[in-house]
DNA sequence: TTTTACTGGTCTG
DNA sequence: CAGACCAGTAAAA
C-alpha cells in the first residue's frame, strides 16, 4: 500500500498485489511513500501534463462485467486529460443507459486511471463517491471549468 | 422552479 | 423469477 501526493492535501492510496493494481482511493493527507518506479507512472498527472502511464492491463479488473468494462474502456478513449463527457453520451457510445453509467462510476475501483471524475451530468456536476469537492478540484486541476 | 415518470444493468431474496 | 437500487434525464406540473 503506497501513497502519492497529487496536489494540496489530496493524494492517492494505491493497493498493489503482485504486479497489478488492486485498488486506488483518495486520501486527504498524503505522505508520499511510494517507490520511484510507481511515482514515475503517475508523474505526468502530478505535473498536470497528462494521464498516468498505466493501461487497463495493469489493473485487477476481476468482478466487472462485460458491459462495465465496455464503459470503462470507452471512457478512457473518449476522455483524456482535461476533457469531460456526459453520462448520457457515454451511455450512447456503449449502448447502455445513463443511470448504468453512473453505477459503473460508483463501483470504479481505479479513479484517475479510469477517470470517473470526468463524467458529468447534462445539467450539473453529477456525484462523486469521494466527495464532490474532490471532483471539482480534480477538474479544476486539469483546467476544466464547469 | 419542483416533482414525476421512465430508464437499463445489476444485485438481492 | 420479482423487486429494489442508482454518481441520470426529459417531461409535466
XYZ file of C-alpha atoms (C1' of nucleotides) in Angstrom:
172
model
C 0.000 0.000 0.000
C 1.530 3.298 -1.116
C 0.557 6.946 -1.032
C 1.307 9.507 -3.701
C 0.634 13.201 -3.250
C -1.243 14.852 -6.109
C -1.830 18.468 -5.099
C -2.726 20.327 -1.946
C -3.757 17.792 0.656
C -5.148 15.398 -1.951
C -3.297 12.196 -2.680
C -3.796 8.686 -3.962
C -3.524 5.486 -1.975
C -2.629 2.563 -4.186
C -3.010 -1.082 -3.246
C -0.827 -3.499 -5.179
C -0.843 -7.252 -5.431
C 1.941 -8.854 -7.406
C 2.386 -6.587 -10.429
C -1.235 -5.442 -10.627
C -3.113 -2.571 -9.061
C -5.829 -3.904 -6.788
C -7.487 -0.643 -5.897
C -6.964 3.122 -5.771
C -8.582 5.539 -3.356
C -8.243 9.186 -2.428
C -6.647 10.282 0.820
C -6.700 13.755 2.234
C -3.357 13.868 3.963
C -0.945 12.298 1.580
C 2.505 11.363 2.658
C 4.436 10.287 -0.396
C 5.981 6.927 0.388
C 5.703 5.179 -2.975
C 8.742 3.727 -4.750
C 10.036 5.819 -7.608
C 9.015 3.378 -10.334
C 5.408 3.758 -9.193
C 5.579 7.540 -8.830
C 7.049 7.599 -12.316
C 3.839 6.129 -13.714
C 1.797 8.932 -12.230
C 4.239 11.767 -12.817
C 2.565 13.118 -15.980
C -0.606 13.558 -13.987
C 1.131 15.014 -10.939
C 2.819 17.589 -13.157
C -0.564 18.435 -14.688
C 0.549 17.426 -18.148
C -1.423 14.287 -18.982
C -2.736 10.927 -17.925
C -0.721 8.392 -15.935
C 1.242 5.872 -17.966
C -0.964 2.976 -16.989
C -3.101 0.640 -19.063
C -6.188 -1.394 -18.312
C -3.898 -4.431 -18.265
C -2.180 -3.026 -15.176
C -5.446 -3.227 -13.226
C -7.042 -6.158 -11.480
C -10.465 -5.971 -13.135
C -11.936 -9.075 -11.562
C -15.636 -8.831 -10.836
C -16.528 -6.343 -13.548
C -18.964 -7.468 -16.224
C -18.577 -7.043 -19.968
C -20.838 -4.011 -20.056
C -18.931 -2.332 -17.258
C -15.615 -2.941 -18.998
C -17.048 -1.512 -22.210
C -17.977 1.651 -20.319
C -14.522 1.895 -18.715
C -12.698 1.385 -21.990
C -14.876 3.928 -23.779
C -14.327 6.458 -21.019
C -10.548 6.156 -21.272
C -10.688 6.564 -25.049
C -13.068 9.484 -25.152
C -11.923 11.358 -22.097
C -8.218 12.024 -21.854
C -6.621 14.644 -19.590
C -8.634 17.850 -19.389
C -11.745 16.593 -21.174
C -15.164 15.783 -19.819
C -18.016 13.636 -21.057
C -21.641 13.365 -20.110
C -23.284 10.311 -18.527
C -25.747 10.148 -21.387
C -23.124 10.449 -24.142
C -21.071 7.660 -22.587
C -24.250 5.605 -22.371
C -24.959 6.265 -26.031
C -21.458 5.216 -27.062
C -21.638 1.967 -25.120
C -25.274 1.175 -25.852
C -26.241 1.292 -22.197
C -28.064 3.798 -20.027
C -27.048 6.988 -18.147
C -28.026 5.503 -14.813
C -25.982 2.432 -15.514
C -23.000 4.627 -16.381
C -23.426 6.314 -13.008
C -23.440 2.924 -11.346
C -20.241 1.955 -13.164
C -18.519 5.116 -11.941
C -19.633 4.442 -8.410
C -18.130 0.964 -8.326
C -14.963 2.015 -10.144
C -12.020 0.885 -8.019
C -9.434 2.778 -10.051
C -10.090 6.530 -10.010
C -7.714 8.661 -12.128
C -6.615 5.623 -14.160
C -10.276 5.155 -15.039
C -11.156 8.859 -14.948
C -14.618 8.747 -13.435
C -14.267 12.347 -12.212
C -14.533 13.490 -15.860
C -18.069 12.165 -16.238
C -20.565 14.924 -15.522
C -24.310 15.345 -15.730
C -26.028 17.027 -18.655
C -27.161 19.650 -16.212
C -24.929 19.889 -13.186
C -21.817 18.198 -11.925
C -23.120 14.757 -11.005
C -21.992 12.841 -7.972
C -18.669 11.518 -6.763
C -18.006 8.769 -4.216
C -15.081 10.542 -2.614
C -16.939 13.855 -2.296
C -17.999 16.375 -4.900
C -15.368 18.838 -3.672
C -12.619 16.464 -4.770
C -14.308 16.025 -8.162
C -14.352 19.792 -8.581
C -10.718 20.165 -7.533
C -9.597 17.403 -9.881
C -11.365 19.048 -12.810
C -10.005 22.451 -11.948
C -6.517 20.928 -11.633
C -6.966 19.713 -15.220
C -8.065 23.155 -16.370
C -11.761 22.391 -16.724
C -14.266 24.958 -15.588
C -17.819 23.659 -15.389
C -38.736 26.248 -10.226
C -40.024 21.308 -8.190
C -41.986 16.817 -8.863
C -42.927 12.716 -11.560
C -42.120 9.048 -14.610
C -39.113 6.356 -17.132
C -34.829 4.291 -17.785
C -31.399 -0.420 -18.110
C -27.818 -3.242 -15.952
C -27.105 -5.393 -11.813
C -27.896 -7.119 -7.186
C -30.639 -9.455 -3.580
C -34.182 -12.688 -1.922
C -38.230 -15.395 -11.232
C -39.770 -10.377 -8.780
C -38.455 -6.351 -6.833
C -35.082 -2.768 -5.417
C -31.286 0.098 -6.245
C -28.808 4.139 -8.693
C -22.953 9.417 -9.325
C -29.389 10.320 -14.811
C -32.733 12.872 -17.639
C -36.812 14.518 -20.007
C -41.384 15.877 -19.309
C -45.059 17.532 -16.606
C -46.927 20.463 -13.068
